[in-house]
mmCIF file of C-alpha atoms in Angstrom:
data_model
loop_
_atom_site.group_PDB
_atom_site.id
_atom_site.type_symbol
_atom_site.label_atom_id
_atom_site.label_comp_id
_atom_site.label_asym_id
_atom_site.label_seq_id
_atom_site.Cartn_x
_atom_site.Cartn_y
_atom_site.Cartn_z
ATOM 1 C CA UNK A 253 43.996 -48.658 -59.694
ATOM 2 C CA UNK A 254 44.059 -44.890 -60.082
ATOM 3 C CA UNK A 255 44.454 -44.785 -55.853
ATOM 4 C CA UNK A 256 47.877 -44.528 -55.328
ATOM 5 C CA UNK A 257 48.398 -41.805 -57.942
ATOM 6 C CA UNK A 258 45.411 -39.958 -56.479
ATOM 7 C CA UNK A 259 46.858 -40.551 -52.789
ATOM 8 C CA UNK A 260 50.328 -38.908 -54.311
ATOM 9 C CA UNK A 261 48.912 -35.906 -55.650
ATOM 10 C CA UNK A 262 46.858 -35.258 -52.398
ATOM 11 C CA UNK A 263 50.216 -35.830 -50.540
ATOM 12 C CA UNK A 264 51.781 -33.707 -52.737
ATOM 13 C CA UNK A 265 49.605 -30.455 -51.905
ATOM 14 C CA UNK A 266 46.986 -30.986 -54.636
ATOM 15 C CA UNK A 267 43.295 -31.363 -53.996
ATOM 16 C CA UNK A 268 42.104 -34.357 -55.968
ATOM 17 C CA UNK A 269 38.443 -33.512 -57.371
ATOM 18 C CA UNK A 270 37.147 -36.516 -59.389
ATOM 19 C CA UNK A 271 35.235 -36.925 -62.416
ATOM 20 C CA UNK A 272 33.860 -40.030 -63.623
ATOM 21 C CA UNK A 273 30.897 -42.599 -64.290
ATOM 22 C CA UNK A 274 28.148 -42.359 -61.577
ATOM 23 C CA UNK A 275 28.849 -45.870 -60.472
ATOM 24 C CA UNK A 276 32.143 -44.795 -59.117
ATOM 25 C CA UNK A 277 30.835 -42.208 -56.706
ATOM 26 C CA UNK A 278 29.958 -44.201 -53.752
ATOM 27 C CA UNK A 279 32.950 -46.451 -54.062
ATOM 28 C CA UNK A 280 35.432 -43.562 -53.841
ATOM 29 C CA UNK A 281 33.142 -41.479 -51.303
ATOM 30 C CA UNK A 282 35.193 -42.844 -48.269
ATOM 31 C CA UNK A 283 38.583 -40.975 -49.524
ATOM 32 C CA UNK A 284 36.838 -37.863 -48.597
ATOM 33 C CA UNK A 285 37.188 -36.081 -52.440
ATOM 34 C CA UNK A 286 34.685 -34.219 -54.257
ATOM 35 C CA UNK A 287 32.992 -36.556 -57.264
ATOM 36 C CA UNK A 288 31.234 -34.947 -60.087
ATOM 37 C CA UNK A 289 29.538 -37.812 -62.150
ATOM 38 C CA UNK A 290 29.628 -37.687 -66.111
ATOM 39 C CA UNK A 291 27.321 -39.598 -68.166
ATOM 40 C CA UNK A 292 28.712 -39.708 -71.338
ATOM 41 C CA UNK A 293 26.543 -37.309 -72.924
ATOM 42 C CA UNK A 294 28.776 -34.748 -74.832
ATOM 43 C CA UNK A 295 26.817 -31.710 -74.185
ATOM 44 C CA UNK A 296 25.879 -32.526 -70.717
ATOM 45 C CA UNK A 297 29.115 -33.459 -69.812
ATOM 46 C CA UNK A 298 30.841 -30.332 -71.100
ATOM 47 C CA UNK A 299 28.446 -28.068 -69.451
ATOM 48 C CA UNK A 300 29.061 -29.792 -66.234
ATOM 49 C CA UNK A 301 32.804 -29.376 -66.792
ATOM 50 C CA UNK A 302 32.745 -26.014 -67.691
ATOM 51 C CA UNK A 303 30.924 -25.600 -64.667
ATOM 52 C CA UNK A 304 33.430 -26.935 -62.095
ATOM 53 C CA UNK A 305 36.154 -25.050 -64.332
ATOM 54 C CA UNK A 306 34.395 -21.882 -63.770
ATOM 55 C CA UNK A 307 33.891 -22.346 -60.028
ATOM 56 C CA UNK A 308 37.496 -23.192 -59.202
ATOM 57 C CA UNK A 309 39.174 -20.351 -61.068
ATOM 58 C CA UNK A 310 40.789 -19.400 -64.136
ATOM 59 C CA UNK A 311 41.642 -22.828 -65.729
ATOM 60 C CA UNK A 312 42.206 -25.636 -63.294
ATOM 61 C CA UNK A 313 44.545 -28.304 -63.496
ATOM 62 C CA UNK A 314 43.160 -31.584 -64.778
ATOM 63 C CA UNK A 315 44.784 -34.967 -64.824
ATOM 64 C CA UNK A 316 43.565 -37.465 -67.486
ATOM 65 C CA UNK A 317 43.316 -41.116 -66.556
ATOM 66 C CA UNK A 318 41.904 -42.386 -69.496
ATOM 67 C CA UNK A 319 43.821 -42.624 -72.768
ATOM 68 C CA UNK A 320 40.942 -41.512 -74.827
ATOM 69 C CA UNK A 321 40.950 -38.547 -77.373
ATOM 70 C CA UNK A 322 37.425 -37.702 -76.422
ATOM 71 C CA UNK A 323 38.173 -37.230 -72.425
ATOM 72 C CA UNK A 324 41.322 -34.621 -73.659
ATOM 73 C CA UNK A 325 38.789 -32.821 -75.709
ATOM 74 C CA UNK A 326 36.584 -32.423 -73.271
ATOM 75 C CA UNK A 327 38.860 -30.929 -70.573
ATOM 76 C CA UNK A 328 40.464 -28.933 -73.361
ATOM 77 C CA UNK A 329 37.152 -27.375 -74.428
ATOM 78 C CA UNK A 330 36.036 -27.220 -70.694
ATOM 79 C CA UNK A 331 38.869 -24.852 -69.808
ATOM 80 C CA UNK A 332 40.894 -27.402 -67.858
ATOM 81 C CA UNK A 333 44.561 -27.004 -68.132
ATOM 82 C CA UNK A 334 45.283 -31.007 -68.650
ATOM 83 C CA UNK A 335 47.844 -33.151 -68.358
ATOM 84 C CA UNK A 336 48.189 -36.641 -69.602
ATOM 85 C CA UNK A 337 49.777 -39.251 -71.746
ATOM 86 C CA UNK A 338 49.822 -38.509 -75.554
ATOM 87 C CA UNK A 339 47.694 -41.607 -76.684
ATOM 88 C CA UNK A 340 44.910 -41.884 -79.389
ATOM 89 C CA UNK A 341 46.637 -38.820 -81.132
ATOM 90 C CA UNK A 342 45.563 -35.930 -78.674
ATOM 91 C CA UNK A 343 49.204 -34.501 -77.776
ATOM 92 C CA UNK A 344 48.037 -31.454 -79.454
ATOM 93 C CA UNK A 345 44.853 -31.113 -76.471
ATOM 94 C CA UNK A 346 47.315 -31.639 -73.675
ATOM 95 C CA UNK A 347 48.860 -28.519 -71.714
ATOM 96 C CA UNK A 348 51.180 -30.876 -70.381
ATOM 97 C CA UNK A 349 52.677 -34.028 -72.030
ATOM 98 C CA UNK A 350 53.727 -36.504 -69.651
ATOM 99 C CA UNK A 351 55.566 -39.532 -71.677
ATOM 100 C CA UNK A 352 54.561 -42.927 -71.767
ATOM 101 C CA UNK A 353 56.789 -45.075 -68.954
ATOM 102 C CA UNK A 354 56.774 -48.277 -71.020
ATOM 103 C CA UNK A 355 55.210 -51.661 -70.207
ATOM 104 C CA UNK A 356 54.331 -51.950 -66.642
ATOM 105 C CA UNK A 357 51.543 -52.450 -64.247
ATOM 106 C CA UNK A 358 48.316 -50.159 -64.783
ATOM 107 C CA UNK A 359 48.961 -49.056 -61.240
ATOM 108 C CA UNK A 360 52.526 -48.243 -61.539
ATOM 109 C CA UNK A 361 51.573 -46.599 -65.207
ATOM 110 C CA UNK A 362 48.803 -44.058 -63.496
ATOM 111 C CA UNK A 363 51.260 -43.210 -60.629
ATOM 112 C CA UNK A 364 53.859 -42.346 -63.109
ATOM 113 C CA UNK A 365 51.337 -40.106 -64.644
ATOM 114 C CA UNK A 366 50.621 -38.316 -61.753
ATOM 115 C CA UNK A 367 54.413 -38.237 -60.614
ATOM 116 C CA UNK A 368 55.426 -36.629 -64.004
ATOM 117 C CA UNK A 369 52.149 -34.194 -64.126
ATOM 118 C CA UNK A 370 52.797 -33.032 -60.220
ATOM 119 C CA UNK A 371 56.440 -32.120 -61.834
ATOM 120 C CA UNK A 372 55.455 -30.295 -64.990
ATOM 121 C CA UNK A 373 53.216 -28.038 -62.828
ATOM 122 C CA UNK A 374 56.000 -27.171 -60.451
ATOM 123 C CA UNK A 375 55.346 -29.363 -58.050
ATOM 124 C CA UNK A 376 57.293 -31.968 -55.828
ATOM 125 C CA UNK A 377 55.965 -35.292 -55.731
ATOM 126 C CA UNK A 378 55.657 -36.564 -51.784
ATOM 127 C CA UNK A 379 57.101 -39.993 -52.936
ATOM 128 C CA UNK A 380 58.533 -41.758 -55.683
ATOM 129 C CA UNK A 381 57.681 -45.346 -55.256
ATOM 130 C CA UNK A 382 54.223 -46.963 -55.803
ATOM 131 C CA UNK A 383 52.717 -47.872 -52.309
ATOM 132 C CA UNK A 384 52.392 -51.566 -51.698
ATOM 133 C CA UNK A 385 48.431 -51.370 -51.041
ATOM 134 C CA UNK A 386 45.857 -49.096 -53.052
ATOM 135 C CA UNK A 387 44.648 -47.688 -49.631
ATOM 136 C CA UNK A 388 40.922 -47.552 -50.219
ATOM 137 C CA UNK A 389 39.032 -45.948 -47.108
ATOM 138 C CA UNK A 390 35.413 -47.083 -46.318
ATOM 139 C CA UNK A 391 32.917 -45.013 -44.871
ATOM 140 C CA UNK A 392 30.986 -45.925 -41.757
ATOM 141 C CA UNK A 393 27.952 -46.114 -43.687
ATOM 142 C CA UNK A 394 29.246 -48.662 -45.879
ATOM 143 C CA UNK A 395 30.462 -50.881 -42.792
ATOM 144 C CA UNK A 396 27.251 -50.705 -41.202
ATOM 145 C CA UNK A 397 25.540 -51.766 -44.600
ATOM 146 C CA UNK A 398 27.950 -54.878 -44.667
ATOM 147 C CA UNK A 399 26.760 -55.940 -41.467
ATOM 148 C CA UNK A 400 22.999 -55.210 -41.905
ATOM 149 C CA UNK A 401 23.125 -57.254 -45.338
ATOM 150 C CA UNK A 402 24.586 -60.036 -43.623
ATOM 151 C CA UNK A 403 21.761 -59.965 -40.697
ATOM 152 C CA UNK A 404 18.935 -59.342 -43.369
ATOM 153 C CA UNK A 405 19.902 -62.373 -45.667
ATOM 154 C CA UNK A 406 21.523 -64.621 -43.028
ATOM 155 C CA UNK A 407 24.950 -64.760 -44.548
ATOM 156 C CA UNK A 408 27.182 -66.184 -41.983
ATOM 157 C CA UNK A 409 30.580 -65.268 -40.656
ATOM 158 C CA UNK A 410 32.537 -67.773 -43.178
ATOM 159 C CA UNK A 411 31.664 -66.895 -46.458
ATOM 160 C CA UNK A 412 33.273 -66.444 -49.704
ATOM 161 C CA UNK A 413 32.263 -63.520 -52.261
ATOM 162 C CA UNK A 414 32.347 -64.911 -55.985
ATOM 163 C CA UNK A 415 31.975 -63.165 -58.755
ATOM 164 C CA UNK A 416 31.832 -65.213 -62.057
ATOM 165 C CA UNK A 417 30.629 -62.695 -64.625
ATOM 166 C CA UNK A 418 33.261 -60.528 -66.468
ATOM 167 C CA UNK A 419 31.373 -58.614 -69.270
ATOM 168 C CA UNK A 420 32.878 -57.709 -72.608
ATOM 169 C CA UNK A 421 35.569 -59.562 -74.757
ATOM 170 C CA UNK A 422 39.369 -58.910 -74.500
ATOM 171 C CA UNK A 423 41.090 -59.303 -77.987
ATOM 172 C CA UNK A 424 37.865 -61.345 -79.138
ATOM 173 C CA UNK A 425 37.890 -63.838 -76.184
ATOM 174 C CA UNK A 426 35.378 -64.091 -73.199
ATOM 175 C CA UNK A 427 36.667 -62.906 -69.733
ATOM 176 C CA UNK A 428 35.524 -65.156 -67.513
ATOM 177 C CA UNK A 429 36.312 -68.826 -65.792
ATOM 178 C CA UNK A 430 33.433 -71.353 -66.492
ATOM 179 C CA UNK A 431 33.792 -73.237 -63.456
ATOM 180 C CA UNK A 432 32.552 -71.060 -60.490
ATOM 181 C CA UNK A 433 29.584 -73.485 -59.958
ATOM 182 C CA UNK A 434 31.936 -75.955 -59.114
ATOM 183 C CA UNK A 435 33.533 -74.069 -56.031
ATOM 184 C CA UNK A 436 30.285 -74.267 -54.390
ATOM 185 C CA UNK A 437 30.437 -77.682 -52.914
ATOM 186 C CA UNK A 438 33.686 -77.749 -51.889
ATOM 187 C CA UNK A 439 33.089 -74.360 -50.291
ATOM 188 C CA UNK A 440 30.362 -75.576 -48.017
ATOM 189 C CA UNK A 441 32.257 -78.463 -47.471
ATOM 190 C CA UNK A 442 35.153 -76.346 -45.879
ATOM 191 C CA UNK A 443 31.979 -74.884 -43.984
ATOM 192 C CA UNK A 444 32.299 -71.754 -46.250
ATOM 193 C CA UNK A 445 29.193 -70.236 -47.825
ATOM 194 C CA UNK A 446 29.255 -69.187 -51.443
ATOM 195 C CA UNK A 447 27.434 -65.641 -51.789
ATOM 196 C CA UNK A 448 26.901 -63.793 -55.000
ATOM 197 C CA UNK A 449 25.887 -60.002 -55.084
ATOM 198 C CA UNK A 450 25.404 -59.009 -58.572
ATOM 199 C CA UNK A 451 25.015 -55.623 -60.417
ATOM 200 C CA UNK A 452 21.776 -54.721 -61.503
ATOM 201 C CA UNK A 453 22.321 -55.938 -65.144
ATOM 202 C CA UNK A 454 23.844 -59.353 -64.452
ATOM 203 C CA UNK A 455 21.565 -60.988 -61.988
ATOM 204 C CA UNK A 456 20.224 -63.214 -64.795
ATOM 205 C CA UNK A 457 23.670 -64.004 -66.348
ATOM 206 C CA UNK A 458 25.086 -64.957 -62.472
ATOM 207 C CA UNK A 459 22.031 -67.381 -62.074
ATOM 208 C CA UNK A 460 23.107 -69.221 -65.002
ATOM 209 C CA UNK A 461 26.870 -69.379 -64.471
ATOM 210 C CA UNK A 462 26.705 -70.174 -60.390
ATOM 211 C CA UNK A 463 22.990 -71.524 -59.889
ATOM 212 C CA UNK A 464 24.471 -73.197 -56.550
ATOM 213 C CA UNK A 465 25.741 -70.216 -54.918
ATOM 214 C CA UNK A 466 23.283 -68.147 -53.024
ATOM 215 C CA UNK A 467 22.470 -64.957 -55.078
ATOM 216 C CA UNK A 468 21.622 -61.994 -53.347
ATOM 217 C CA UNK A 469 19.925 -58.743 -54.308
ATOM 218 C CA UNK A 470 22.443 -56.073 -56.041
ATOM 219 C CA UNK A 471 23.988 -53.556 -53.453
ATOM 220 C CA UNK A 472 26.157 -50.857 -53.960
ATOM 221 C CA UNK A 473 30.254 -50.858 -54.536
ATOM 222 C CA UNK A 474 30.773 -49.141 -51.461
ATOM 223 C CA UNK A 475 28.564 -51.995 -49.610
ATOM 224 C CA UNK A 476 30.543 -54.548 -52.171
ATOM 225 C CA UNK A 477 33.709 -53.281 -50.662
ATOM 226 C CA UNK A 478 32.939 -53.868 -47.071
ATOM 227 C CA UNK A 479 31.385 -56.933 -47.584
ATOM 228 C CA UNK A 480 34.879 -57.947 -49.201
ATOM 229 C CA UNK A 481 36.325 -57.037 -46.233
ATOM 230 C CA UNK A 482 34.628 -59.291 -44.177
ATOM 231 C CA UNK A 483 34.708 -62.420 -46.208
ATOM 232 C CA UNK A 484 37.060 -65.329 -45.916
ATOM 233 C CA UNK A 485 37.903 -65.165 -49.400
ATOM 234 C CA UNK A 486 36.927 -63.111 -52.734
ATOM 235 C CA UNK A 487 37.351 -65.228 -55.912
ATOM 236 C CA UNK A 488 36.477 -63.162 -59.337
ATOM 237 C CA UNK A 489 38.043 -63.027 -62.713
ATOM 238 C CA UNK A 490 40.093 -60.496 -63.817
ATOM 239 C CA UNK A 491 37.503 -57.762 -63.443
ATOM 240 C CA UNK A 492 36.474 -54.704 -61.720
ATOM 241 C CA UNK A 493 35.077 -56.633 -58.727
ATOM 242 C CA UNK A 494 38.995 -58.065 -58.625
ATOM 243 C CA UNK A 495 40.191 -54.345 -57.904
ATOM 244 C CA UNK A 496 37.551 -53.627 -55.527
ATOM 245 C CA UNK A 497 38.745 -56.602 -53.392
ATOM 246 C CA UNK A 498 42.280 -55.348 -53.906
ATOM 247 C CA UNK A 499 41.409 -51.862 -52.610
ATOM 248 C CA UNK A 500 40.685 -52.777 -49.626
ATOM 249 C CA UNK A 501 43.231 -55.629 -49.198
ATOM 250 C CA UNK A 502 40.744 -58.808 -49.413
ATOM 251 C CA UNK A 503 41.837 -62.141 -49.291
ATOM 252 C CA UNK A 504 41.174 -62.850 -52.864
ATOM 253 C CA UNK A 505 41.898 -65.460 -55.919
ATOM 254 C CA UNK A 506 41.600 -63.712 -59.070
ATOM 255 C CA UNK A 507 41.493 -66.012 -62.056
ATOM 256 C CA UNK A 508 42.809 -64.792 -65.507
ATOM 257 C CA UNK A 509 42.783 -66.525 -69.020
ATOM 258 C CA UNK A 510 43.159 -63.681 -71.665
ATOM 259 C CA UNK A 511 44.790 -61.181 -69.593
ATOM 260 C CA UNK A 512 48.229 -60.212 -68.720
ATOM 261 C CA UNK A 513 49.032 -60.011 -64.954
ATOM 262 C CA UNK A 514 51.811 -58.057 -65.374
ATOM 263 C CA UNK A 515 49.678 -55.343 -66.258
ATOM 264 C CA UNK A 516 46.146 -55.954 -64.604
ATOM 265 C CA UNK A 517 46.714 -58.598 -61.709
ATOM 266 C CA UNK A 518 45.242 -57.247 -58.329
ATOM 267 C CA UNK A 519 47.420 -54.666 -56.645
ATOM 268 C CA UNK A 520 47.381 -56.598 -53.450
ATOM 269 C CA UNK A 521 50.106 -58.454 -51.477
ATOM 270 C CA UNK A 522 47.240 -61.147 -50.312
ATOM 271 C CA UNK A 523 46.209 -61.849 -54.068
ATOM 272 C CA UNK A 524 46.691 -65.147 -55.279
ATOM 273 C CA UNK A 525 46.424 -65.034 -59.221
ATOM 274 C CA UNK A 526 46.255 -68.191 -61.411
ATOM 275 C CA UNK A 527 46.463 -68.212 -65.032
ATOM 276 C CA UNK A 528 47.450 -65.769 -67.734
ATOM 277 C CA UNK A 529 47.108 -64.673 -71.534
ATOM 278 C CA UNK A 530 49.848 -67.576 -72.364
ATOM 279 C CA UNK A 531 48.883 -70.912 -70.658
ATOM 280 C CA UNK A 532 45.355 -70.013 -70.597
ATOM 281 C CA UNK A 533 42.515 -70.267 -67.751
ATOM 282 C CA UNK A 534 43.409 -72.492 -64.443
ATOM 283 C CA UNK A 535 41.838 -75.823 -64.091
ATOM 284 C CA UNK A 536 39.362 -76.585 -61.432
ATOM 285 C CA UNK A 537 41.846 -78.680 -59.540
ATOM 286 C CA UNK A 538 44.406 -75.612 -59.538
ATOM 287 C CA UNK A 539 41.828 -73.189 -58.205
ATOM 288 C CA UNK A 540 40.674 -75.674 -55.440
ATOM 289 C CA UNK A 541 44.281 -76.470 -54.095
ATOM 290 C CA UNK A 542 45.005 -72.687 -54.064
ATOM 291 C CA UNK A 543 41.708 -71.931 -52.375
ATOM 292 C CA UNK A 544 42.451 -74.611 -49.724
ATOM 293 C CA UNK A 545 46.077 -73.272 -49.422
ATOM 294 C CA UNK A 546 44.636 -69.400 -48.926
ATOM 295 C CA UNK A 547 42.141 -70.542 -46.378
ATOM 296 C CA UNK A 548 45.014 -72.189 -44.595
#
């Protein structure tokens, strides 16, 4: 969801250099920006940030997308002139404070952060409105890997990517819809093969949640994005996979029951969102009706 903000930085004359969890590196590699992974070990991460800072000149600029105190502390000690929202009591650690814009979608919020930071740094934002699409670019190797995976596993051209697992809790409530397995029969009746590519730590959970789908070995997020681009439809909880599908403008249905679509729905004009934190999860009948409508 940070892609429009990062694209704004680039269009406004800044060169994005990303730091974050290692799993994001493959997904973001098609954008052409340097990526330095941080692993969550304080001393190692600080050493890496200081190394990057020293090689970019005196105290480079840094934009903090996380709201955490620890992220601001890492950049501050690492001699990075950071800009960010004054969340989690970290105002005194920020070189440039961008005031909170109020309640809005996370994509808009990140965009407002980048927009405000560019102004604070003396630059001129290239545009003032959030793009309609996230604008993810994939590498040729991701596209090739998707074709190879389809050939290797005999995946037909008409397939649906299902993502039945959403780990963790939101305000103490589970974040995953319970009826993914009941979609498999109707999908096959429509001539569409239900496929699951789980993450490394979620294979067993996916087998339990959706045993009637074809569950294949894990792959990288970049390869997954290329597969989502080729799928007839992607059906996911309000989770990371939903946003991966949105990043490449896939046909998708996103299912919500405990989160607020006004803040976290996929930023994709093709997305159908069902359910919300007020009314709860959609019924199987609602999802099947939306599925038939989307496929038409």
